[in-house]
Amino acid sequence: MARATVQELFRQAMAHDDAAAMREGLERMLGLADGSGLSPDEEYRLRSSEFVMEMPQSGERIRGRDAMRAMQAAFPTPPMSVRIRRVAGVGRLWVMEGELDYGQGPWRNIVVFELDDDALIARETRYYAERSDPPAWRSAWVEPLD
């Protein structure tokens, strides 16, 4: 049996609320499944022609998959590592919780994906948080994350 494409995995996730299919699709799209790393061209193929990406923390919006590919290709320091922690969602709306390391410690990120009728990414909203040390006063009620 032929291996499903990333877009077919996205379709399966949409049709069946299948988080495992979405995670596999995202791992392959991000080059994590085979260790190839991020590819602006692969991501480009999986974005709709009406693609919009927003980063609310910095107040930025990228409109169009061509602009997104150009920004990614020009990015001066791609992350040294990318890890998906969790994927959850239903239908056309999916959320990926991840971790990026640019060489100075991990950044947590949340990416909200909105898919179109063709199971292409129509919209992304990205949130980033730098790791911080917890305050001592909470230690009686918390445990560290992996």
Coordinates of C-alpha atoms in Angstrom, one line a residue:
M1 CA 0.0 0.0 0.0
A2 CA 1.3 3.5 -0.9
R3 CA 2.3 5.8 1.9
A4 CA -0.3 8.6 2.4
T5 CA 0.8 12.1 1.5
V6 CA 0.8 14.8 4.1
Q7 CA -2.3 16.4 2.5
E8 CA -4.1 13.0 2.7
L9 CA -3.2 12.7 6.4
F10 CA -4.6 16.2 6.9
R11 CA -7.8 15.1 5.1
Q12 CA -8.0 12.0 7.3
A13 CA -7.5 14.2 10.4
M14 CA -10.3 16.6 9.3
A15 CA -12.8 13.8 8.4
H16 CA -12.3 11.7 11.5
D17 CA -11.0 14.1 14.1
D18 CA -7.8 11.9 14.0
A19 CA -5.1 13.5 16.1
A20 CA -2.6 10.7 15.3
A21 CA -3.0 11.4 11.5
M22 CA -2.6 15.2 12.1
R23 CA 0.5 14.6 14.2
E24 CA 2.0 12.3 11.5
G25 CA 1.3 14.9 8.9
L26 CA 2.8 17.7 10.9
E27 CA 5.9 15.6 11.7
R28 CA 6.4 14.9 8.0
M29 CA 5.7 18.5 6.9
L30 CA 8.3 19.8 9.4
G31 CA 10.9 17.2 8.4
L32 CA 10.8 15.5 11.8
A33 CA 9.7 12.0 10.6
D34 CA 12.8 11.5 8.4
G35 CA 15.2 13.9 10.0
S36 CA 15.4 16.1 6.9
G37 CA 14.5 19.3 8.9
L38 CA 12.3 22.2 7.9
S39 CA 11.7 22.8 4.3
P40 CA 10.1 26.1 3.1
D41 CA 9.2 24.4 -0.2
E42 CA 7.4 21.5 1.4
E43 CA 5.5 23.8 3.7
Y44 CA 4.6 26.0 0.7
R45 CA 3.0 23.0 -1.1
L46 CA 0.7 22.5 2.0
R47 CA -0.5 26.1 2.3
S48 CA -3.5 27.5 0.5
S49 CA -3.0 30.3 -2.0
E50 CA -5.0 32.5 0.5
F51 CA -2.6 31.6 3.4
V52 CA -2.2 34.0 6.3
M53 CA 0.1 33.6 9.3
E54 CA -0.1 35.8 12.4
M55 CA 2.2 36.2 15.4
P56 CA 0.2 38.2 17.9
Q57 CA 3.0 38.7 20.4
S58 CA 5.1 40.7 17.9
G59 CA 2.0 42.1 16.1
E60 CA 3.0 40.7 12.7
R61 CA 1.1 39.2 9.8
I62 CA 2.4 37.4 6.7
R63 CA -0.1 37.4 3.9
G64 CA 0.3 34.8 1.1
R65 CA 2.3 31.6 0.9
D66 CA 4.8 33.2 -1.5
A67 CA 5.7 35.8 1.2
M68 CA 5.9 33.0 3.8
R69 CA 8.2 30.9 1.8
A70 CA 10.5 34.0 1.1
M71 CA 10.6 34.8 4.8
Q72 CA 11.4 31.3 5.7
A73 CA 14.2 31.0 3.1
A74 CA 15.7 34.3 4.4
F75 CA 15.5 33.3 8.1
P76 CA 19.0 33.8 9.4
T77 CA 19.1 31.1 12.1
P78 CA 16.7 28.2 11.7
P79 CA 16.1 26.2 14.9
M80 CA 18.6 23.5 15.8
S81 CA 15.8 21.3 16.9
V82 CA 12.0 21.1 16.7
R83 CA 9.9 18.9 18.8
I84 CA 6.1 18.3 18.8
R85 CA 4.8 17.8 22.3
R86 CA 1.1 17.4 21.6
V87 CA -1.5 17.8 18.8
A88 CA -5.2 18.2 19.5
G89 CA -8.1 19.4 17.4
V90 CA -11.3 18.6 15.5
G91 CA -12.4 19.1 11.9
R92 CA -10.5 22.0 10.3
L93 CA -9.0 23.4 13.5
W94 CA -5.8 21.9 15.0
V95 CA -3.4 23.0 17.7
M96 CA 0.2 21.9 17.9
E97 CA 2.2 22.4 21.1
G98 CA 5.9 22.3 20.4
E99 CA 9.4 23.2 21.4
L100 CA 12.0 25.0 19.4
D101 CA 15.7 25.4 20.2
Y102 CA 17.7 28.1 18.5
G103 CA 20.9 27.2 20.5
Q104 CA 20.1 29.2 23.6
G105 CA 17.6 26.9 25.3
P106 CA 14.1 25.9 24.3
W107 CA 11.2 28.1 23.3
R108 CA 7.7 26.7 23.8
N109 CA 5.3 27.4 20.9
I110 CA 1.7 26.9 20.2
V111 CA 0.6 26.9 16.5
V112 CA -3.1 27.0 15.6
F113 CA -3.8 25.6 12.2
E114 CA -6.9 26.2 10.2
L115 CA -7.4 24.0 7.2
D116 CA -9.5 24.7 4.0
D117 CA -11.7 22.4 2.0
D118 CA -8.7 20.9 0.3
A119 CA -6.9 20.1 3.6
L120 CA -4.4 22.9 2.9
I121 CA -3.3 25.3 5.7
A122 CA -5.3 28.4 5.2
R123 CA -4.3 30.2 8.4
E124 CA -1.7 29.8 11.2
T125 CA -1.5 31.7 14.4
R126 CA 1.8 31.3 16.3
Y127 CA 2.5 32.0 19.9
Y128 CA 6.0 31.8 21.4
A129 CA 7.2 31.7 25.0
E130 CA 10.7 31.7 26.3
R131 CA 11.4 29.2 29.1
S132 CA 11.5 30.7 32.6
D133 CA 12.2 29.5 36.1
P134 CA 9.2 28.9 38.3
P135 CA 8.8 30.9 41.4
A136 CA 9.6 29.1 44.6
W137 CA 6.3 29.8 46.3
R138 CA 4.5 27.4 43.9
S139 CA 6.8 24.4 44.6
A140 CA 4.3 22.7 47.1
W141 CA 1.7 22.3 44.3
V142 CA 3.6 21.7 41.1
E143 CA 5.8 19.1 39.5
P144 CA 8.3 19.7 36.7
L145 CA 7.4 19.0 33.0
D146 CA 9.5 16.5 31.1

